[in-house]
DNA sequence: ATCCGAACCTGACGGC
DNA sequence: TGCCGTCAGGTTCGGA
């Protein structure tokens, strides 16, 4: 479900309800997610919530002595309940707060994760991540340097977390369209100018999607239950057989690394 | 080192 | 109605 804009949208929606409140306790109904839910989380009680941050597609809930690291996987979702409500089949984790609010985690496919970490720099899942896409350290020079030896197609390459984090399957296709770059292009073959266009496109596509509350394709909802509105601005993703909004040529779909890719054969070279 | 495919899991949908 | 194959917004792991 979630790429970076959807995770950031969730963070912004949830933070005002829980930061500064006290976490009373956690309820873990189904600990078998991607990895077992960390035992420490089950044992937390009366913990002030200091912060709710984001790194890549991970949410980081800051407590006094450590962090709850949350990943939504493919189908995870977080929402705030104002009062107790009977859990349904895929409601695996609740955090209950002093103001009566409940943060409820729902994840049918259970590819998500709830991990405890006292030192984020030691985290197995965070340690090897590349730069944030919206930071200055992700720039054309970095892209060219990292791509120099890479024969991989550019589409799966920009989804590699060691190059840049947060670019998932939707925004990879959208960014390449905006940059006018064909998804099959070899990473090492990008010119300086193309690298600059690609970096700029990734940043603007993600930034615009955050401003729209993310992309709702089937089930993504913001923490208040509203959908994200960026789907209306998708140029290629999910539009195979439909006309390109720029030139009218029919949009093509294919696959890279077992993920579907969409592009315009006329606008992208 | 690099790259690709399989794996984790459930649900929705289309075809027969 | 039911069964089967395919697809789905992510990430890690193992083998070539």
mmCIF file of N, CA and C in Angstrom, chain A residues 124-186:
data_model
loop_
_atom_site.group_PDB
_atom_site.id
_atom_site.type_symbol
_atom_site.label_atom_id
_atom_site.label_comp_id
_atom_site.label_asym_id
_atom_site.label_seq_id
_atom_site.Cartn_x
_atom_site.Cartn_y
_atom_site.Cartn_z
ATOM 1 N N UNK A 124 18.952 -2.940 12.301
ATOM 2 C CA UNK A 124 19.200 -3.774 11.137
ATOM 3 C C UNK A 124 18.459 -3.237 9.911
ATOM 4 N N UNK A 125 17.254 -2.716 10.132
ATOM 5 C CA UNK A 125 16.455 -2.284 8.979
ATOM 6 C C UNK A 125 16.811 -0.870 8.521
ATOM 7 N N UNK A 126 17.383 -0.056 9.402
ATOM 8 C CA UNK A 126 17.667 1.339 9.029
ATOM 9 C C UNK A 126 19.119 1.559 8.610
ATOM 10 N N UNK A 127 19.996 0.715 9.099
ATOM 11 C CA UNK A 127 21.434 0.939 8.964
ATOM 12 C C UNK A 127 21.915 1.164 7.527
ATOM 13 N N UNK A 128 21.368 0.409 6.614
ATOM 14 C CA UNK A 128 21.931 0.451 5.258
ATOM 15 C C UNK A 128 21.165 1.340 4.291
ATOM 16 N N UNK A 129 20.281 2.152 4.812
ATOM 17 C CA UNK A 129 19.456 2.964 3.923
ATOM 18 C C UNK A 129 20.224 4.136 3.312
ATOM 19 N N UNK A 130 19.931 4.429 2.068
ATOM 20 C CA UNK A 130 20.511 5.573 1.373
ATOM 21 C C UNK A 130 19.837 6.875 1.800
ATOM 22 N N UNK A 131 20.135 7.956 1.078
ATOM 23 C CA UNK A 131 19.617 9.275 1.453
ATOM 24 C C UNK A 131 18.105 9.409 1.282
ATOM 25 N N UNK A 132 17.530 10.305 2.049
ATOM 26 C CA UNK A 132 16.129 10.687 1.868
ATOM 27 C C UNK A 132 15.985 11.407 0.529
ATOM 28 N N UNK A 133 14.948 11.121 -0.223
ATOM 29 C CA UNK A 133 14.809 11.719 -1.563
ATOM 30 C C UNK A 133 14.658 13.242 -1.526
ATOM 31 N N UNK A 134 14.081 13.774 -0.454
ATOM 32 C CA UNK A 134 13.830 15.215 -0.412
ATOM 33 C C UNK A 134 14.977 15.981 0.254
ATOM 34 N N UNK A 135 16.059 15.250 0.584
ATOM 35 C CA UNK A 135 17.206 15.930 1.197
ATOM 36 C C UNK A 135 18.210 16.344 0.122
ATOM 37 N N UNK A 136 19.081 17.279 0.490
ATOM 38 C CA UNK A 136 20.088 17.774 -0.458
ATOM 39 C C UNK A 136 21.154 16.731 -0.773
ATOM 40 N N UNK A 137 21.297 15.729 0.108
ATOM 41 C CA UNK A 137 22.317 14.713 -0.163
ATOM 42 C C UNK A 137 21.904 13.794 -1.307
ATOM 43 N N UNK A 138 20.628 13.786 -1.636
ATOM 44 C CA UNK A 138 20.209 13.082 -2.860
ATOM 45 C C UNK A 138 20.217 14.088 -3.999
ATOM 46 N N UNK A 139 21.259 13.990 -4.817
ATOM 47 C CA UNK A 139 21.422 14.947 -5.917
ATOM 48 C C UNK A 139 22.023 14.226 -7.125
ATOM 49 N N UNK A 140 22.179 14.940 -8.220
ATOM 50 C CA UNK A 140 22.628 14.311 -9.470
ATOM 51 C C UNK A 140 24.031 13.723 -9.334
ATOM 52 N N UNK A 141 24.887 14.389 -8.598
ATOM 53 C CA UNK A 141 26.257 13.876 -8.431
ATOM 54 C C UNK A 141 26.228 12.525 -7.723
ATOM 55 N N UNK A 142 25.406 12.426 -6.688
ATOM 56 C CA UNK A 142 25.254 11.163 -5.959
ATOM 57 C C UNK A 142 24.691 10.078 -6.876
ATOM 58 N N UNK A 143 23.670 10.417 -7.627
ATOM 59 C CA UNK A 143 23.053 9.440 -8.526
ATOM 60 C C UNK A 143 24.069 8.931 -9.542
ATOM 61 N N UNK A 144 24.822 9.825 -10.138
ATOM 62 C CA UNK A 144 25.799 9.426 -11.163
ATOM 63 C C UNK A 144 26.913 8.577 -10.561
ATOM 64 N N UNK A 145 27.350 8.963 -9.383
ATOM 65 C CA UNK A 145 28.432 8.215 -8.729
ATOM 66 C C UNK A 145 27.977 6.787 -8.410
ATOM 67 N N UNK A 146 26.770 6.659 -7.851
ATOM 68 C CA UNK A 146 26.274 5.340 -7.474
ATOM 69 C C UNK A 146 25.923 4.485 -8.688
ATOM 70 N N UNK A 147 25.595 5.140 -9.806
ATOM 71 C CA UNK A 147 25.121 4.411 -10.987
ATOM 72 C C UNK A 147 26.255 3.971 -11.904
ATOM 73 N N UNK A 148 27.431 4.510 -11.708
ATOM 74 C CA UNK A 148 28.530 4.345 -12.673
ATOM 75 C C UNK A 148 28.772 2.894 -13.086
ATOM 76 N N UNK A 149 28.676 1.969 -12.135
ATOM 77 C CA UNK A 149 28.989 0.565 -12.452
ATOM 78 C C UNK A 149 27.737 -0.294 -12.625
ATOM 79 N N UNK A 150 26.547 0.335 -12.593
ATOM 80 C CA UNK A 150 25.308 -0.447 -12.534
ATOM 81 C C UNK A 150 24.708 -0.694 -13.916
ATOM 82 N N UNK A 151 24.579 -1.984 -14.247
ATOM 83 C CA UNK A 151 23.996 -2.372 -15.534
ATOM 84 C C UNK A 151 22.478 -2.562 -15.437
ATOM 85 N N UNK A 152 21.963 -2.434 -14.257
ATOM 86 C CA UNK A 152 20.544 -2.672 -14.013
ATOM 87 C C UNK A 152 19.703 -1.607 -14.733
ATOM 88 N N UNK A 153 18.467 -1.966 -15.087
ATOM 89 C CA UNK A 153 17.551 -0.990 -15.686
ATOM 90 C C UNK A 153 17.229 0.106 -14.672
ATOM 91 N N UNK A 154 17.072 1.300 -15.164
ATOM 92 C CA UNK A 154 16.918 2.448 -14.259
ATOM 93 C C UNK A 154 15.663 2.339 -13.393
ATOM 94 N N UNK A 155 14.616 1.694 -13.900
ATOM 95 C CA UNK A 155 13.370 1.617 -13.117
ATOM 96 C C UNK A 155 13.568 0.869 -11.793
ATOM 97 N N UNK A 156 14.010 -0.400 -11.828
ATOM 98 C CA UNK A 156 14.264 -1.037 -10.532
ATOM 99 C C UNK A 156 15.404 -0.366 -9.754
ATOM 100 N N UNK A 157 16.323 0.281 -10.432
ATOM 101 C CA UNK A 157 17.454 0.910 -9.747
ATOM 102 C C UNK A 157 17.007 2.054 -8.832
ATOM 103 N N UNK A 158 16.077 2.886 -9.291
ATOM 104 C CA UNK A 158 15.652 3.988 -8.420
ATOM 105 C C UNK A 158 14.768 3.504 -7.262
ATOM 106 N N UNK A 159 14.376 2.217 -7.320
ATOM 107 C CA UNK A 159 13.635 1.642 -6.193
ATOM 108 C C UNK A 159 14.569 0.965 -5.185
ATOM 109 N N UNK A 160 15.878 0.996 -5.470
ATOM 110 C CA UNK A 160 16.861 0.377 -4.569
ATOM 111 C C UNK A 160 17.133 1.311 -3.387
ATOM 112 N N UNK A 161 16.877 0.830 -2.182
ATOM 113 C CA UNK A 161 16.992 1.679 -0.988
ATOM 114 C C UNK A 161 18.404 2.158 -0.689
ATOM 115 N N UNK A 162 19.397 1.527 -1.311
ATOM 116 C CA UNK A 162 20.761 1.996 -1.071
ATOM 117 C C UNK A 162 21.077 3.222 -1.931
ATOM 118 N N UNK A 163 20.336 3.385 -3.015
ATOM 119 C CA UNK A 163 20.507 4.586 -3.853
ATOM 120 C C UNK A 163 19.733 5.766 -3.267
ATOM 121 N N UNK A 164 18.470 5.525 -3.019
ATOM 122 C CA UNK A 164 17.597 6.549 -2.446
ATOM 123 C C UNK A 164 16.402 5.804 -1.846
ATOM 124 N N UNK A 165 15.897 6.281 -0.738
ATOM 125 C CA UNK A 165 14.783 5.587 -0.096
ATOM 126 C C UNK A 165 13.446 6.198 -0.527
ATOM 127 N N UNK A 166 12.400 5.433 -0.374
ATOM 128 C CA UNK A 166 11.068 6.001 -0.503
ATOM 129 C C UNK A 166 10.446 5.986 -1.876
ATOM 130 N N UNK A 167 11.196 5.569 -2.896
ATOM 131 C CA UNK A 167 10.628 5.513 -4.244
ATOM 132 C C UNK A 167 10.079 4.112 -4.472
ATOM 133 N N UNK A 168 8.795 3.954 -4.420
ATOM 134 C CA UNK A 168 8.148 2.670 -4.631
ATOM 135 C C UNK A 168 7.656 2.539 -6.060
ATOM 136 N N UNK A 169 6.826 1.546 -6.280
ATOM 137 C CA UNK A 169 6.469 1.174 -7.651
ATOM 138 C C UNK A 169 5.656 2.233 -8.394
ATOM 139 N N UNK A 170 4.784 2.925 -7.720
ATOM 140 C CA UNK A 170 4.004 3.971 -8.394
ATOM 141 C C UNK A 170 4.909 5.127 -8.798
ATOM 142 N N UNK A 171 5.635 5.631 -7.833
ATOM 143 C CA UNK A 171 6.392 6.865 -8.059
ATOM 144 C C UNK A 171 7.627 6.632 -8.918
ATOM 145 N N UNK A 172 8.102 5.388 -9.007
ATOM 146 C CA UNK A 172 9.202 5.092 -9.932
ATOM 147 C C UNK A 172 8.736 5.332 -11.365
ATOM 148 N N UNK A 173 7.584 4.772 -11.728
ATOM 149 C CA UNK A 173 7.053 4.995 -13.081
ATOM 150 C C UNK A 173 6.749 6.471 -13.319
ATOM 151 N N UNK A 174 6.146 7.113 -12.328
ATOM 152 C CA UNK A 174 5.756 8.521 -12.494
ATOM 153 C C UNK A 174 6.977 9.438 -12.643
ATOM 154 N N UNK A 175 8.012 9.159 -11.858
ATOM 155 C CA UNK A 175 9.217 9.996 -11.914
ATOM 156 C C UNK A 175 9.911 9.856 -13.262
ATOM 157 N N UNK A 176 9.979 8.624 -13.770
ATOM 158 C CA UNK A 176 10.635 8.404 -15.067
ATOM 159 C C UNK A 176 9.852 9.082 -16.182
ATOM 160 N N UNK A 177 8.529 9.046 -16.082
ATOM 161 C CA UNK A 177 7.723 9.746 -17.092
ATOM 162 C C UNK A 177 8.018 11.241 -17.056
ATOM 163 N N UNK A 178 8.005 11.792 -15.870
ATOM 164 C CA UNK A 178 8.233 13.237 -15.770
ATOM 165 C C UNK A 178 9.623 13.629 -16.254
ATOM 166 N N UNK A 179 10.586 12.716 -16.065
ATOM 167 C CA UNK A 179 11.963 13.002 -16.505
ATOM 168 C C UNK A 179 12.159 12.684 -17.982
ATOM 169 N N UNK A 180 11.175 12.015 -18.615
ATOM 170 C CA UNK A 180 11.302 11.662 -20.028
ATOM 171 C C UNK A 180 12.304 10.547 -20.284
ATOM 172 N N UNK A 181 12.496 9.685 -19.274
ATOM 173 C CA UNK A 181 13.489 8.615 -19.381
ATOM 174 C C UNK A 181 12.790 7.263 -19.472
ATOM 175 N N UNK A 182 13.199 6.442 -20.439
ATOM 176 C CA UNK A 182 12.611 5.114 -20.633
ATOM 177 C C UNK A 182 13.043 4.192 -19.481
ATOM 178 N N UNK A 183 12.100 3.417 -18.925
ATOM 179 C CA UNK A 183 12.429 2.584 -17.753
ATOM 180 C C UNK A 183 13.473 1.505 -18.028
ATOM 181 N N UNK A 184 13.658 1.125 -19.294
ATOM 182 C CA UNK A 184 14.636 0.082 -19.621
ATOM 183 C C UNK A 184 16.060 0.611 -19.750
ATOM 184 N N UNK A 185 16.219 1.902 -19.698
ATOM 185 C CA UNK A 185 17.573 2.458 -19.831
ATOM 186 C C UNK A 185 18.501 1.887 -18.755
ATOM 187 N N UNK A 186 19.746 1.631 -19.138
ATOM 188 C CA UNK A 186 20.740 1.133 -18.184
ATOM 189 C C UNK A 186 21.159 2.265 -17.250
#
